[in-house]
């Protein structure tokens, strides 16, 4: 996944009681089969606030290779064999944000847990911040220079930062949310109590409040529990170290 410049943040609304069935199918059939075609799968998650939601990330070197890789997968034998079972779990799969990293995940050296391995999970958050498109780059720089150090002082491990990828959807068979402008940042925590303590503390931080007031709307925070084979884990993972500031 090193050098990947296009990411999809995918949120699926599932039929009642189907989350565990999709997680098992996805992690058995759809991880290595997509990676073999050059795609990256940094993380798969259950939504802690919605038991009928499955959230995952997929990445590509660029928009051109995205089109080729997706065509190879969705016209290929693995999806053809399992698509009916996968689609039967879903009500909606069109909630997709196309993103590009301003600060990417640090995934070097990670190995994906094998089936049945017990790996510490923790909790991740994805905070989706609607923002004016003309201010996205400046907002991203302001977050990294001013907000991120405050969050890390509060004990938050910021994993990555993204802005909207404005390019045309190169694989229209899979819809994405078009006409939106967002800044998205990911963080990890040991558990829900640590995440709640951060939220309470952040509301009293003037730098955080001032940055948030520049947004178009109140941010949406997804609280995510990594599935068994997700590369991205919670705060106990070796990747979740605060970045050193020069």
PDB file of C-alpha atoms in Angstrom:
ATOM      1  CA  UNK A   1       0.000   0.000   0.000  1.00  0.00           C
ATOM      2  CA  UNK A   2       3.021   2.271   0.033  1.00  0.00           C
ATOM      3  CA  UNK A   3       2.541   5.045  -2.473  1.00  0.00           C
ATOM      4  CA  UNK A   4      -1.214   4.598  -2.841  1.00  0.00           C
ATOM      5  CA  UNK A   5      -2.817   7.973  -3.507  1.00  0.00           C
ATOM      6  CA  UNK A   6      -6.519   7.066  -3.777  1.00  0.00           C
ATOM      7  CA  UNK A   7      -8.588   5.662  -0.908  1.00  0.00           C
ATOM      8  CA  UNK A   8     -12.219   4.659  -0.586  1.00  0.00           C
ATOM      9  CA  UNK A   9     -13.989   4.955   2.757  1.00  0.00           C
ATOM     10  CA  UNK A  10     -16.878   2.539   2.277  1.00  0.00           C
ATOM     11  CA  UNK A  11     -19.902   2.324   4.622  1.00  0.00           C
ATOM     12  CA  UNK A  12     -22.379  -0.493   3.987  1.00  0.00           C
ATOM     13  CA  UNK A  13     -25.867  -0.608   5.487  1.00  0.00           C
ATOM     14  CA  UNK A  14     -26.692  -4.254   6.109  1.00  0.00           C
ATOM     15  CA  UNK A  15     -29.829  -6.279   6.556  1.00  0.00           C
ATOM     16  CA  UNK A  16     -30.656  -6.993  10.205  1.00  0.00           C
ATOM     17  CA  UNK A  17     -28.430  -9.641  11.728  1.00  0.00           C
ATOM     18  CA  UNK A  18     -26.135  -9.948   8.700  1.00  0.00           C
ATOM     19  CA  UNK A  19     -22.965  -8.183   9.897  1.00  0.00           C
ATOM     20  CA  UNK A  20     -21.159 -11.253  11.192  1.00  0.00           C
ATOM     21  CA  UNK A  21     -22.044 -13.210   8.068  1.00  0.00           C
ATOM     22  CA  UNK A  22     -20.569 -10.487   5.841  1.00  0.00           C
ATOM     23  CA  UNK A  23     -17.449 -10.107   8.003  1.00  0.00           C
ATOM     24  CA  UNK A  24     -16.754 -13.844   7.814  1.00  0.00           C
ATOM     25  CA  UNK A  25     -17.313 -13.976   4.047  1.00  0.00           C
ATOM     26  CA  UNK A  26     -15.338 -10.812   3.395  1.00  0.00           C
ATOM     27  CA  UNK A  27     -12.302 -11.863   5.406  1.00  0.00           C
ATOM     28  CA  UNK A  28     -12.287 -15.360   3.947  1.00  0.00           C
ATOM     29  CA  UNK A  29     -12.807 -14.504   0.276  1.00  0.00           C
ATOM     30  CA  UNK A  30     -12.297 -10.791  -0.456  1.00  0.00           C
ATOM     31  CA  UNK A  31      -9.051  -9.744   1.251  1.00  0.00           C
ATOM     32  CA  UNK A  32      -6.247 -11.597  -0.520  1.00  0.00           C
ATOM     33  CA  UNK A  33      -8.221 -11.734  -3.776  1.00  0.00           C
ATOM     34  CA  UNK A  34      -8.293  -7.921  -3.968  1.00  0.00           C
ATOM     35  CA  UNK A  35      -4.724  -7.493  -2.751  1.00  0.00           C
ATOM     36  CA  UNK A  36      -3.554  -9.854  -5.517  1.00  0.00           C
ATOM     37  CA  UNK A  37      -4.885  -7.307  -8.035  1.00  0.00           C
ATOM     38  CA  UNK A  38      -2.864  -4.443  -6.531  1.00  0.00           C
ATOM     39  CA  UNK A  39      -5.475  -3.006  -4.201  1.00  0.00           C
ATOM     40  CA  UNK A  40      -4.770  -2.202  -0.559  1.00  0.00           C
ATOM     41  CA  UNK A  41      -7.132  -3.092   2.287  1.00  0.00           C
ATOM     42  CA  UNK A  42      -5.907  -1.203   5.362  1.00  0.00           C
ATOM     43  CA  UNK A  43      -8.909  -1.899   7.552  1.00  0.00           C
ATOM     44  CA  UNK A  44     -12.302  -3.516   8.017  1.00  0.00           C
ATOM     45  CA  UNK A  45     -14.561  -2.518  10.897  1.00  0.00           C
ATOM     46  CA  UNK A  46     -17.841  -2.979  12.705  1.00  0.00           C
ATOM     47  CA  UNK A  47     -19.574   0.315  13.531  1.00  0.00           C
ATOM     48  CA  UNK A  48     -19.948   0.430  17.321  1.00  0.00           C
ATOM     49  CA  UNK A  49     -22.960   2.741  17.051  1.00  0.00           C
ATOM     50  CA  UNK A  50     -24.786   0.816  14.340  1.00  0.00           C
ATOM     51  CA  UNK A  51     -24.839  -3.005  14.454  1.00  0.00           C
ATOM     52  CA  UNK A  52     -26.096  -3.128  10.870  1.00  0.00           C
ATOM     53  CA  UNK A  53     -23.126  -1.239   9.398  1.00  0.00           C
ATOM     54  CA  UNK A  54     -19.852  -2.546   7.963  1.00  0.00           C
ATOM     55  CA  UNK A  55     -17.084  -0.021   7.251  1.00  0.00           C
ATOM     56  CA  UNK A  56     -13.896  -0.651   5.307  1.00  0.00           C
ATOM     57  CA  UNK A  57     -11.041   1.039   3.485  1.00  0.00           C
ATOM     58  CA  UNK A  58      -9.647   0.227   0.061  1.00  0.00           C
ATOM     59  CA  UNK A  59      -6.728   1.931  -1.690  1.00  0.00           C
ATOM     60  CA  UNK A  60      -5.125   2.208  -5.127  1.00  0.00           C
ATOM     61  CA  UNK A  61      -1.966   3.713  -6.623  1.00  0.00           C
ATOM     62  CA  UNK A  62      -4.040   6.171  -8.712  1.00  0.00           C
ATOM     63  CA  UNK A  63      -7.408   6.599 -10.392  1.00  0.00           C
ATOM     64  CA  UNK A  64      -6.369   4.845 -13.607  1.00  0.00           C
ATOM     65  CA  UNK A  65      -5.196   1.689 -11.843  1.00  0.00           C
ATOM     66  CA  UNK A  66      -8.311   1.871  -9.667  1.00  0.00           C
ATOM     67  CA  UNK A  67     -10.492   1.413 -12.749  1.00  0.00           C
ATOM     68  CA  UNK A  68      -8.436  -1.530 -14.013  1.00  0.00           C
ATOM     69  CA  UNK A  69      -8.224  -3.270 -10.630  1.00  0.00           C
ATOM     70  CA  UNK A  70     -11.933  -2.923  -9.902  1.00  0.00           C
ATOM     71  CA  UNK A  71     -12.859  -4.221 -13.352  1.00  0.00           C
ATOM     72  CA  UNK A  72     -10.573  -7.222 -12.847  1.00  0.00           C
ATOM     73  CA  UNK A  73     -12.102  -8.008  -9.470  1.00  0.00           C
ATOM     74  CA  UNK A  74     -15.797  -7.459 -10.197  1.00  0.00           C
ATOM     75  CA  UNK A  75     -15.569  -9.293 -13.531  1.00  0.00           C
ATOM     76  CA  UNK A  76     -13.406 -12.011 -12.004  1.00  0.00           C
ATOM     77  CA  UNK A  77     -14.083 -15.461 -10.583  1.00  0.00           C
ATOM     78  CA  UNK A  78     -14.025 -14.657  -6.849  1.00  0.00           C
ATOM     79  CA  UNK A  79     -16.704 -11.989  -6.984  1.00  0.00           C
ATOM     80  CA  UNK A  80     -18.711 -13.977  -9.521  1.00  0.00           C
ATOM     81  CA  UNK A  81     -18.750 -16.943  -7.120  1.00  0.00           C
ATOM     82  CA  UNK A  82     -19.605 -15.026  -3.945  1.00  0.00           C
ATOM     83  CA  UNK A  83     -21.456 -11.889  -5.055  1.00  0.00           C
ATOM     84  CA  UNK A  84     -24.935 -13.275  -4.420  1.00  0.00           C
ATOM     85  CA  UNK A  85     -24.028 -14.224  -0.857  1.00  0.00           C
ATOM     86  CA  UNK A  86     -22.377 -10.832  -0.265  1.00  0.00           C
ATOM     87  CA  UNK A  87     -25.169  -8.781  -1.821  1.00  0.00           C
ATOM     88  CA  UNK A  88     -27.753 -10.719   0.189  1.00  0.00           C
ATOM     89  CA  UNK A  89     -26.348  -9.183   3.379  1.00  0.00           C
ATOM     90  CA  UNK A  90     -26.634  -5.577   2.151  1.00  0.00           C
ATOM     91  CA  UNK A  91     -29.307  -2.929   1.865  1.00  0.00           C
ATOM     92  CA  UNK A  92     -26.990  -0.208   0.556  1.00  0.00           C
ATOM     93  CA  UNK A  93     -23.336  -0.088  -0.541  1.00  0.00           C
ATOM     94  CA  UNK A  94     -23.228   3.351  -2.183  1.00  0.00           C
ATOM     95  CA  UNK A  95     -22.008   5.396   0.805  1.00  0.00           C
ATOM     96  CA  UNK A  96     -18.456   5.816  -0.458  1.00  0.00           C
ATOM     97  CA  UNK A  97     -16.035   8.721  -0.103  1.00  0.00           C
ATOM     98  CA  UNK A  98     -13.100   9.011  -2.501  1.00  0.00           C
ATOM     99  CA  UNK A  99     -10.133  10.406  -0.592  1.00  0.00           C
ATOM    100  CA  UNK A 100      -6.457  11.228  -1.022  1.00  0.00           C
ATOM    101  CA  UNK A 101      -4.005  11.273   1.869  1.00  0.00           C
ATOM    102  CA  UNK A 102      -2.330  14.386   3.203  1.00  0.00           C
ATOM    103  CA  UNK A 103      -0.748  12.248   5.947  1.00  0.00           C
ATOM    104  CA  UNK A 104      -0.951   8.516   5.096  1.00  0.00           C
ATOM    105  CA  UNK A 105      -1.259   5.530   7.368  1.00  0.00           C
ATOM    106  CA  UNK A 106       2.040   4.041   8.543  1.00  0.00           C
ATOM    107  CA  UNK A 107       1.509   0.412   7.555  1.00  0.00           C
ATOM    108  CA  UNK A 108       5.069  -0.647   6.819  1.00  0.00           C
ATOM    109  CA  UNK A 109       6.036  -3.910   8.461  1.00  0.00           C
ATOM    110  CA  UNK A 110       2.516  -4.892   9.490  1.00  0.00           C
ATOM    111  CA  UNK A 111       1.290  -8.417   8.883  1.00  0.00           C
ATOM    112  CA  UNK A 112      -2.385  -9.216   8.600  1.00  0.00           C
ATOM    113  CA  UNK A 113      -3.769 -11.486  11.346  1.00  0.00           C
ATOM    114  CA  UNK A 114      -4.542 -14.950  10.051  1.00  0.00           C
ATOM    115  CA  UNK A 115      -7.946 -16.525  10.533  1.00  0.00           C
ATOM    116  CA  UNK A 116      -8.453 -17.493  14.169  1.00  0.00           C
ATOM    117  CA  UNK A 117      -5.536 -15.426  15.495  1.00  0.00           C
ATOM    118  CA  UNK A 118      -6.366 -13.373  18.575  1.00  0.00           C
ATOM    119  CA  UNK A 119      -4.949  -9.902  18.011  1.00  0.00           C
ATOM    120  CA  UNK A 120      -5.603  -6.838  20.224  1.00  0.00           C
ATOM    121  CA  UNK A 121      -8.361  -4.843  18.563  1.00  0.00           C
ATOM    122  CA  UNK A 122      -8.897  -1.572  20.430  1.00  0.00           C
ATOM    123  CA  UNK A 123     -10.978   1.126  18.798  1.00  0.00           C
ATOM    124  CA  UNK A 124     -10.522   3.495  15.867  1.00  0.00           C
ATOM    125  CA  UNK A 125     -12.388   6.622  14.908  1.00  0.00           C
ATOM    126  CA  UNK A 126     -12.920   8.164  11.497  1.00  0.00           C
ATOM    127  CA  UNK A 127     -13.927  11.814  11.817  1.00  0.00           C
ATOM    128  CA  UNK A 128     -15.569  13.184   8.664  1.00  0.00           C
ATOM    129  CA  UNK A 129     -15.431  16.981   8.498  1.00  0.00           C
ATOM    130  CA  UNK A 130     -17.495  18.731   5.794  1.00  0.00           C
ATOM    131  CA  UNK A 131     -15.505  21.747   4.609  1.00  0.00           C
ATOM    132  CA  UNK A 132     -15.391  24.300   1.784  1.00  0.00           C
ATOM    133  CA  UNK A 133     -13.495  22.840  -1.176  1.00  0.00           C
ATOM    134  CA  UNK A 134     -11.465  26.011  -1.606  1.00  0.00           C
ATOM    135  CA  UNK A 135     -10.207  25.723   1.995  1.00  0.00           C
ATOM    136  CA  UNK A 136      -9.452  21.992   2.125  1.00  0.00           C
ATOM    137  CA  UNK A 137      -5.693  22.238   1.682  1.00  0.00           C
ATOM    138  CA  UNK A 138      -5.424  25.053   4.243  1.00  0.00           C
ATOM    139  CA  UNK A 139      -7.636  23.195   6.710  1.00  0.00           C
ATOM    140  CA  UNK A 140      -5.470  20.102   6.348  1.00  0.00           C
ATOM    141  CA  UNK A 141      -2.306  22.113   6.991  1.00  0.00           C
ATOM    142  CA  UNK A 142      -3.906  23.813   9.979  1.00  0.00           C
ATOM    143  CA  UNK A 143      -5.000  20.495  11.447  1.00  0.00           C
ATOM    144  CA  UNK A 144      -1.531  19.005  11.091  1.00  0.00           C
ATOM    145  CA  UNK A 145       0.312  22.058  12.424  1.00  0.00           C
ATOM    146  CA  UNK A 146      -1.996  23.145  15.235  1.00  0.00           C
ATOM    147  CA  UNK A 147      -4.711  20.627  16.053  1.00  0.00           C
ATOM    148  CA  UNK A 148      -2.765  17.381  15.843  1.00  0.00           C
ATOM    149  CA  UNK A 149      -0.179  18.402  18.483  1.00  0.00           C
ATOM    150  CA  UNK A 150      -3.016  19.283  20.870  1.00  0.00           C
ATOM    151  CA  UNK A 151      -4.731  15.954  20.265  1.00  0.00           C
ATOM    152  CA  UNK A 152      -1.509  14.045  20.854  1.00  0.00           C
ATOM    153  CA  UNK A 153      -1.002  15.968  24.102  1.00  0.00           C
ATOM    154  CA  UNK A 154      -4.453  14.692  25.106  1.00  0.00           C
ATOM    155  CA  UNK A 155      -3.284  11.147  24.428  1.00  0.00           C
ATOM    156  CA  UNK A 156      -4.829  10.711  20.987  1.00  0.00           C
ATOM    157  CA  UNK A 157      -2.904   8.742  18.360  1.00  0.00           C
ATOM    158  CA  UNK A 158      -3.704  10.312  14.979  1.00  0.00           C
ATOM    159  CA  UNK A 159      -3.179   7.650  12.330  1.00  0.00           C
ATOM    160  CA  UNK A 160      -3.820   9.442   9.042  1.00  0.00           C
ATOM    161  CA  UNK A 161      -5.432  12.462   7.398  1.00  0.00           C
ATOM    162  CA  UNK A 162      -7.274  12.751   4.074  1.00  0.00           C
ATOM    163  CA  UNK A 163      -9.079  15.228   1.855  1.00  0.00           C
ATOM    164  CA  UNK A 164     -11.601  14.640  -0.912  1.00  0.00           C
ATOM    165  CA  UNK A 165     -10.240  13.190  -4.141  1.00  0.00           C
ATOM    166  CA  UNK A 166     -11.931  15.461  -6.706  1.00  0.00           C
ATOM    167  CA  UNK A 167     -11.291  13.317  -9.790  1.00  0.00           C
ATOM    168  CA  UNK A 168     -14.151  11.797 -11.746  1.00  0.00           C
ATOM    169  CA  UNK A 169     -15.223   8.347 -10.631  1.00  0.00           C
ATOM    170  CA  UNK A 170     -13.318   6.036 -12.979  1.00  0.00           C
ATOM    171  CA  UNK A 171     -15.492   2.996 -12.183  1.00  0.00           C
ATOM    172  CA  UNK A 172     -19.099   4.243 -12.381  1.00  0.00           C
ATOM    173  CA  UNK A 173     -20.521   0.748 -11.778  1.00  0.00           C
ATOM    174  CA  UNK A 174     -19.712   1.497  -8.121  1.00  0.00           C
ATOM    175  CA  UNK A 175     -21.228   4.872  -7.144  1.00  0.00           C
ATOM    176  CA  UNK A 176     -19.444   7.314  -4.834  1.00  0.00           C
ATOM    177  CA  UNK A 177     -20.630  10.399  -2.979  1.00  0.00           C
ATOM    178  CA  UNK A 178     -20.075  13.142  -5.533  1.00  0.00           C
ATOM    179  CA  UNK A 179     -20.175  16.901  -5.044  1.00  0.00           C
ATOM    180  CA  UNK A 180     -18.951  16.683  -1.443  1.00  0.00           C
ATOM    181  CA  UNK A 181     -15.864  18.192   0.136  1.00  0.00           C
ATOM    182  CA  UNK A 182     -14.467  16.669   3.326  1.00  0.00           C
ATOM    183  CA  UNK A 183     -11.425  16.400   5.529  1.00  0.00           C
ATOM    184  CA  UNK A 184     -11.191  13.006   7.254  1.00  0.00           C
ATOM    185  CA  UNK A 185      -8.851  11.989  10.035  1.00  0.00           C
ATOM    186  CA  UNK A 186      -8.374   8.629  11.718  1.00  0.00           C
ATOM    187  CA  UNK A 187      -7.312   8.009  15.314  1.00  0.00           C
ATOM    188  CA  UNK A 188      -6.844   4.997  17.556  1.00  0.00           C
ATOM    189  CA  UNK A 189      -7.712   4.394  21.193  1.00  0.00           C
ATOM    190  CA  UNK A 190      -7.301   1.535  23.626  1.00  0.00           C
ATOM    191  CA  UNK A 191     -11.042   1.388  24.272  1.00  0.00           C
ATOM    192  CA  UNK A 192     -14.285   3.350  24.313  1.00  0.00           C
ATOM    193  CA  UNK A 193     -13.504   4.923  27.691  1.00  0.00           C
ATOM    194  CA  UNK A 194     -10.275   6.440  26.338  1.00  0.00           C
ATOM    195  CA  UNK A 195     -12.129   7.800  23.315  1.00  0.00           C
ATOM    196  CA  UNK A 196     -14.859   9.332  25.505  1.00  0.00           C
ATOM    197  CA  UNK A 197     -12.250  10.995  27.729  1.00  0.00           C
ATOM    198  CA  UNK A 198     -10.631  12.545  24.658  1.00  0.00           C
ATOM    199  CA  UNK A 199     -13.955  13.884  23.356  1.00  0.00           C
ATOM    200  CA  UNK A 200     -14.709  15.535  26.676  1.00  0.00           C
ATOM    201  CA  UNK A 201     -11.246  17.107  26.882  1.00  0.00           C
ATOM    202  CA  UNK A 202     -11.198  18.300  23.255  1.00  0.00           C
ATOM    203  CA  UNK A 203     -14.297  20.462  23.715  1.00  0.00           C
ATOM    204  CA  UNK A 204     -12.289  22.615  26.145  1.00  0.00           C
ATOM    205  CA  UNK A 205      -9.326  23.142  23.821  1.00  0.00           C
ATOM    206  CA  UNK A 206      -9.478  26.573  22.079  1.00  0.00           C
ATOM    207  CA  UNK A 207      -7.328  25.429  19.144  1.00  0.00           C
ATOM    208  CA  UNK A 208      -9.612  22.481  18.433  1.00  0.00           C
ATOM    209  CA  UNK A 209     -12.755  24.586  18.806  1.00  0.00           C
ATOM    210  CA  UNK A 210     -11.440  27.328  16.511  1.00  0.00           C
ATOM    211  CA  UNK A 211     -10.463  24.846  13.794  1.00  0.00           C
ATOM    212  CA  UNK A 212     -13.853  23.116  13.986  1.00  0.00           C
ATOM    213  CA  UNK A 213     -15.657  26.428  13.553  1.00  0.00           C
ATOM    214  CA  UNK A 214     -14.117  26.744  10.074  1.00  0.00           C
ATOM    215  CA  UNK A 215     -16.041  23.686   8.875  1.00  0.00           C
ATOM    216  CA  UNK A 216     -19.304  23.689   6.930  1.00  0.00           C
ATOM    217  CA  UNK A 217     -21.065  21.397   9.410  1.00  0.00           C
ATOM    218  CA  UNK A 218     -20.557  19.484  12.622  1.00  0.00           C
ATOM    219  CA  UNK A 219     -18.101  16.598  12.073  1.00  0.00           C
ATOM    220  CA  UNK A 220     -19.384  13.036  12.023  1.00  0.00           C
ATOM    221  CA  UNK A 221     -17.345  10.574  14.085  1.00  0.00           C
ATOM    222  CA  UNK A 222     -17.512   6.874  13.318  1.00  0.00           C
ATOM    223  CA  UNK A 223     -16.468   4.661  16.246  1.00  0.00           C
ATOM    224  CA  UNK A 224     -15.000   1.556  14.677  1.00  0.00           C
ATOM    225  CA  UNK A 225     -14.073  -1.855  16.052  1.00  0.00           C
ATOM    226  CA  UNK A 226     -11.505  -3.660  13.872  1.00  0.00           C
ATOM    227  CA  UNK A 227     -12.614  -7.010  12.508  1.00  0.00           C
ATOM    228  CA  UNK A 228     -10.327 -10.012  13.190  1.00  0.00           C
ATOM    229  CA  UNK A 229      -8.169  -9.607  10.066  1.00  0.00           C
ATOM    230  CA  UNK A 230      -8.003  -5.800   9.863  1.00  0.00           C
ATOM    231  CA  UNK A 231      -4.484  -4.432   9.464  1.00  0.00           C
ATOM    232  CA  UNK A 232      -5.421  -1.288  11.367  1.00  0.00           C
ATOM    233  CA  UNK A 233      -5.926  -2.017  15.071  1.00  0.00           C
ATOM    234  CA  UNK A 234      -6.453   0.029  18.207  1.00  0.00           C
ATOM    235  CA  UNK A 235      -3.946   1.911  20.338  1.00  0.00           C
ATOM    236  CA  UNK A 236      -2.115  -1.194  21.528  1.00  0.00           C
ATOM    237  CA  UNK A 237      -0.936  -1.865  17.970  1.00  0.00           C
ATOM    238  CA  UNK A 238       2.687  -1.202  17.061  1.00  0.00           C
ATOM    239  CA  UNK A 239       1.666   1.242  14.335  1.00  0.00           C
ATOM    240  CA  UNK A 240      -0.096   3.550  16.722  1.00  0.00           C
ATOM    241  CA  UNK A 241       2.760   5.704  17.915  1.00  0.00           C
ATOM    242  CA  UNK A 242       2.567   9.513  18.082  1.00  0.00           C
ATOM    243  CA  UNK A 243       4.570  11.134  15.318  1.00  0.00           C
ATOM    244  CA  UNK A 244       7.654  13.061  16.355  1.00  0.00           C
ATOM    245  CA  UNK A 245       7.516  16.762  15.662  1.00  0.00           C
ATOM    246  CA  UNK A 246      10.620  18.537  14.430  1.00  0.00           C
TER     247      UNK A 246
END
